Coordinates of C-alpha atoms in Angstrom, one line a residue:
R1 CA 0.0 0.0 0.0
L2 CA 3.0 2.3 0.6
A3 CA 4.7 1.6 -2.7
R4 CA 5.2 4.8 -4.8
G5 CA 7.0 3.5 -7.8
E6 CA 5.8 2.2 -11.2
Y7 CA 6.8 -1.3 -10.3
V8 CA 6.3 -3.5 -7.2
T9 CA 8.4 -6.4 -5.9
F10 CA 8.8 -8.2 -2.6
L11 CA 11.6 -9.4 -0.3
D12 CA 11.1 -11.3 2.9
A13 CA 13.5 -10.2 5.7
D14 CA 15.2 -13.6 5.8
D15 CA 15.8 -14.1 2.0
I16 CA 18.5 -12.7 -0.3
W17 CA 18.3 -10.9 -3.6
P18 CA 21.2 -11.8 -5.9
E19 CA 23.2 -8.9 -7.4
K20 CA 21.6 -7.4 -10.5
R21 CA 18.2 -9.0 -9.7
L22 CA 16.2 -5.9 -10.6
Q23 CA 18.0 -5.5 -13.9
M24 CA 17.3 -9.1 -14.8
L25 CA 13.6 -8.8 -14.0
M26 CA 13.3 -5.5 -15.7
A27 CA 14.7 -6.8 -19.1
P28 CA 11.4 -8.3 -20.3
F29 CA 9.5 -5.0 -19.6
L30 CA 12.1 -3.1 -21.7
N31 CA 11.7 -5.5 -24.6
D32 CA 7.9 -5.7 -24.6
T33 CA 5.8 -2.9 -23.2
E34 CA 2.8 -5.2 -22.9
I35 CA 4.5 -7.3 -20.2
E36 CA 2.7 -6.8 -16.9
M37 CA 4.7 -9.1 -14.6
A38 CA 7.9 -11.1 -14.7
F39 CA 9.2 -14.0 -12.6
G40 CA 12.6 -15.6 -12.3
R41 CA 14.3 -18.6 -10.7
L42 CA 14.8 -19.2 -7.0
H43 CA 17.2 -21.3 -5.0
N44 CA 16.3 -22.6 -1.6
F45 CA 19.0 -22.8 1.1
L46 CA 18.8 -24.3 4.5
S47 CA 19.1 -22.4 7.7
P48 CA 21.4 -24.1 10.2
E49 CA 18.6 -25.4 12.4
V50 CA 17.1 -27.5 9.6
I51 CA 20.4 -29.0 8.3
G52 CA 19.6 -32.2 10.2
K53 CA 16.3 -32.5 8.2
K54 CA 18.1 -32.0 4.9
E55 CA 16.9 -35.3 3.4
I56 CA 13.3 -34.0 3.6
L57 CA 14.2 -30.8 1.9
E58 CA 16.8 -32.1 -0.6
S59 CA 14.4 -31.9 -3.5
L60 CA 14.0 -28.2 -2.9
S61 CA 17.7 -27.4 -3.1
E62 CA 18.0 -27.2 -6.9
P63 CA 17.3 -23.8 -8.6
M64 CA 13.8 -23.8 -10.0
N65 CA 11.3 -21.5 -11.6
G66 CA 9.6 -19.6 -8.7
I67 CA 6.1 -18.5 -8.6
C68 CA 6.2 -16.5 -5.4
P69 CA 6.2 -12.8 -4.4
G70 CA 10.0 -12.9 -4.0
T71 CA 10.6 -13.8 -7.6
M72 CA 8.1 -11.4 -9.1
L73 CA 8.4 -7.9 -10.5
I74 CA 5.1 -6.4 -11.5
K75 CA 3.7 -3.1 -12.8
K76 CA 2.0 -1.4 -9.9
E77 CA -1.1 -0.7 -11.9
S78 CA -1.3 -4.5 -12.8
F79 CA -0.8 -5.5 -9.2
L80 CA -3.7 -3.2 -8.2
K81 CA -5.9 -4.6 -11.0
V82 CA -5.6 -8.0 -9.3
G83 CA -5.9 -6.5 -5.8
Y84 CA -4.0 -6.8 -2.5
F85 CA -3.1 -10.2 -1.0
K86 CA -6.0 -11.2 1.2
A87 CA -5.4 -11.4 4.9
E88 CA -7.9 -14.3 5.4
W89 CA -5.4 -16.8 3.9
T90 CA -2.8 -18.3 6.3
V91 CA -0.4 -19.9 3.8
T92 CA -1.8 -19.6 0.3
E93 CA -2.5 -15.8 -0.1
F94 CA -0.1 -15.7 -3.0
L95 CA -1.6 -18.7 -4.7
D96 CA -5.0 -17.1 -4.5
W97 CA -3.6 -13.8 -5.8
Y98 CA -1.7 -15.5 -8.7
L99 CA -4.7 -17.5 -9.8
H100 CA -6.6 -14.3 -10.0
A101 CA -3.8 -12.7 -12.0
K102 CA -3.9 -15.6 -14.5
E103 CA -7.7 -15.3 -14.7
L104 CA -7.2 -11.6 -15.7
N105 CA -4.7 -12.7 -18.4
L106 CA -1.8 -10.6 -17.1
K107 CA 0.9 -10.9 -19.7
T108 CA 3.8 -12.7 -17.9
A109 CA 7.4 -13.1 -18.8
W110 CA 10.0 -15.5 -17.3
V111 CA 13.7 -14.9 -16.9
Q112 CA 16.0 -17.8 -16.6
E113 CA 18.4 -16.1 -14.1
L114 CA 18.4 -16.7 -10.4
V115 CA 16.5 -13.8 -8.8
L116 CA 15.9 -15.1 -5.2
E117 CA 17.8 -17.0 -2.6
R118 CA 15.0 -18.3 -0.3
R119 CA 16.0 -19.3 3.2
L120 CA 14.2 -22.4 4.5
H121 CA 13.9 -22.6 8.3
E122 CA 11.6 -24.0 11.0
N123 CA 9.6 -20.7 11.2
N124 CA 8.7 -20.4 7.5
N125 CA 5.0 -19.8 7.3
T126 CA 4.6 -22.9 5.1
F127 CA 6.4 -25.1 7.6
V128 CA 4.6 -23.7 10.6
H129 CA 1.1 -24.0 9.0
R130 CA 1.8 -27.1 6.8
K131 CA -1.3 -28.9 8.1
Q132 CA -3.4 -26.2 6.7
L133 CA -1.9 -26.4 3.2
P134 CA -4.1 -29.1 1.7
S135 CA -7.4 -27.4 2.7
E136 CA -6.2 -23.9 1.8
F137 CA -4.9 -25.1 -1.5
A138 CA -8.3 -26.7 -2.3
R139 CA -10.0 -23.5 -1.1
A140 CA -7.8 -21.3 -3.4
L141 CA -8.6 -23.5 -6.4
K142 CA -12.4 -23.5 -5.5
T143 CA -12.3 -19.7 -5.2
S144 CA -10.6 -19.4 -8.6
L145 CA -13.2 -21.6 -10.2
E146 CA -16.0 -19.6 -8.6
R147 CA -14.5 -16.4 -10.0
Q148 CA -14.3 -17.9 -13.5
R149 CA -17.9 -19.2 -13.3
E150 CA -19.1 -15.7 -12.3
K151 CA -17.5 -14.3 -15.5
K152 CA -19.0 -16.8 -17.9
P153 CA -22.4 -15.9 -19.4
T154 CA -25.1 -18.4 -18.8
L155 CA -26.9 -19.9 -21.9

């Protein structure tokens, strides 16, 4: 709500932006004025307290395409078109937001560079509330389907 610039991006206090991150994510916007949001790749790294649980998290250690706030750069007007993240969600507020953005057909670009180093630790919201993930995931999908049904004209 306090952002004043033309673009919006996010960084959690415990994550790291690689050098030149913003330049990498800005490139698609400079090449195509219709781009509304861009995503890049992320790499998860383990905080010392979860090193002993490495086998559980090993599959998350390779760089991957990241659909999360920390890998996104978006035009502020496009972000506002979708709306703010909804506070009623515990762990899937971005999934709900992203599904809505896709329903609105926001033109999206991907960069193949690493744009986020995401720290995994025992206090990550996803770990703390992991038991709520299945029900919230299902609720986010249901909400998306309901929004799509509301848009379609009845015969």
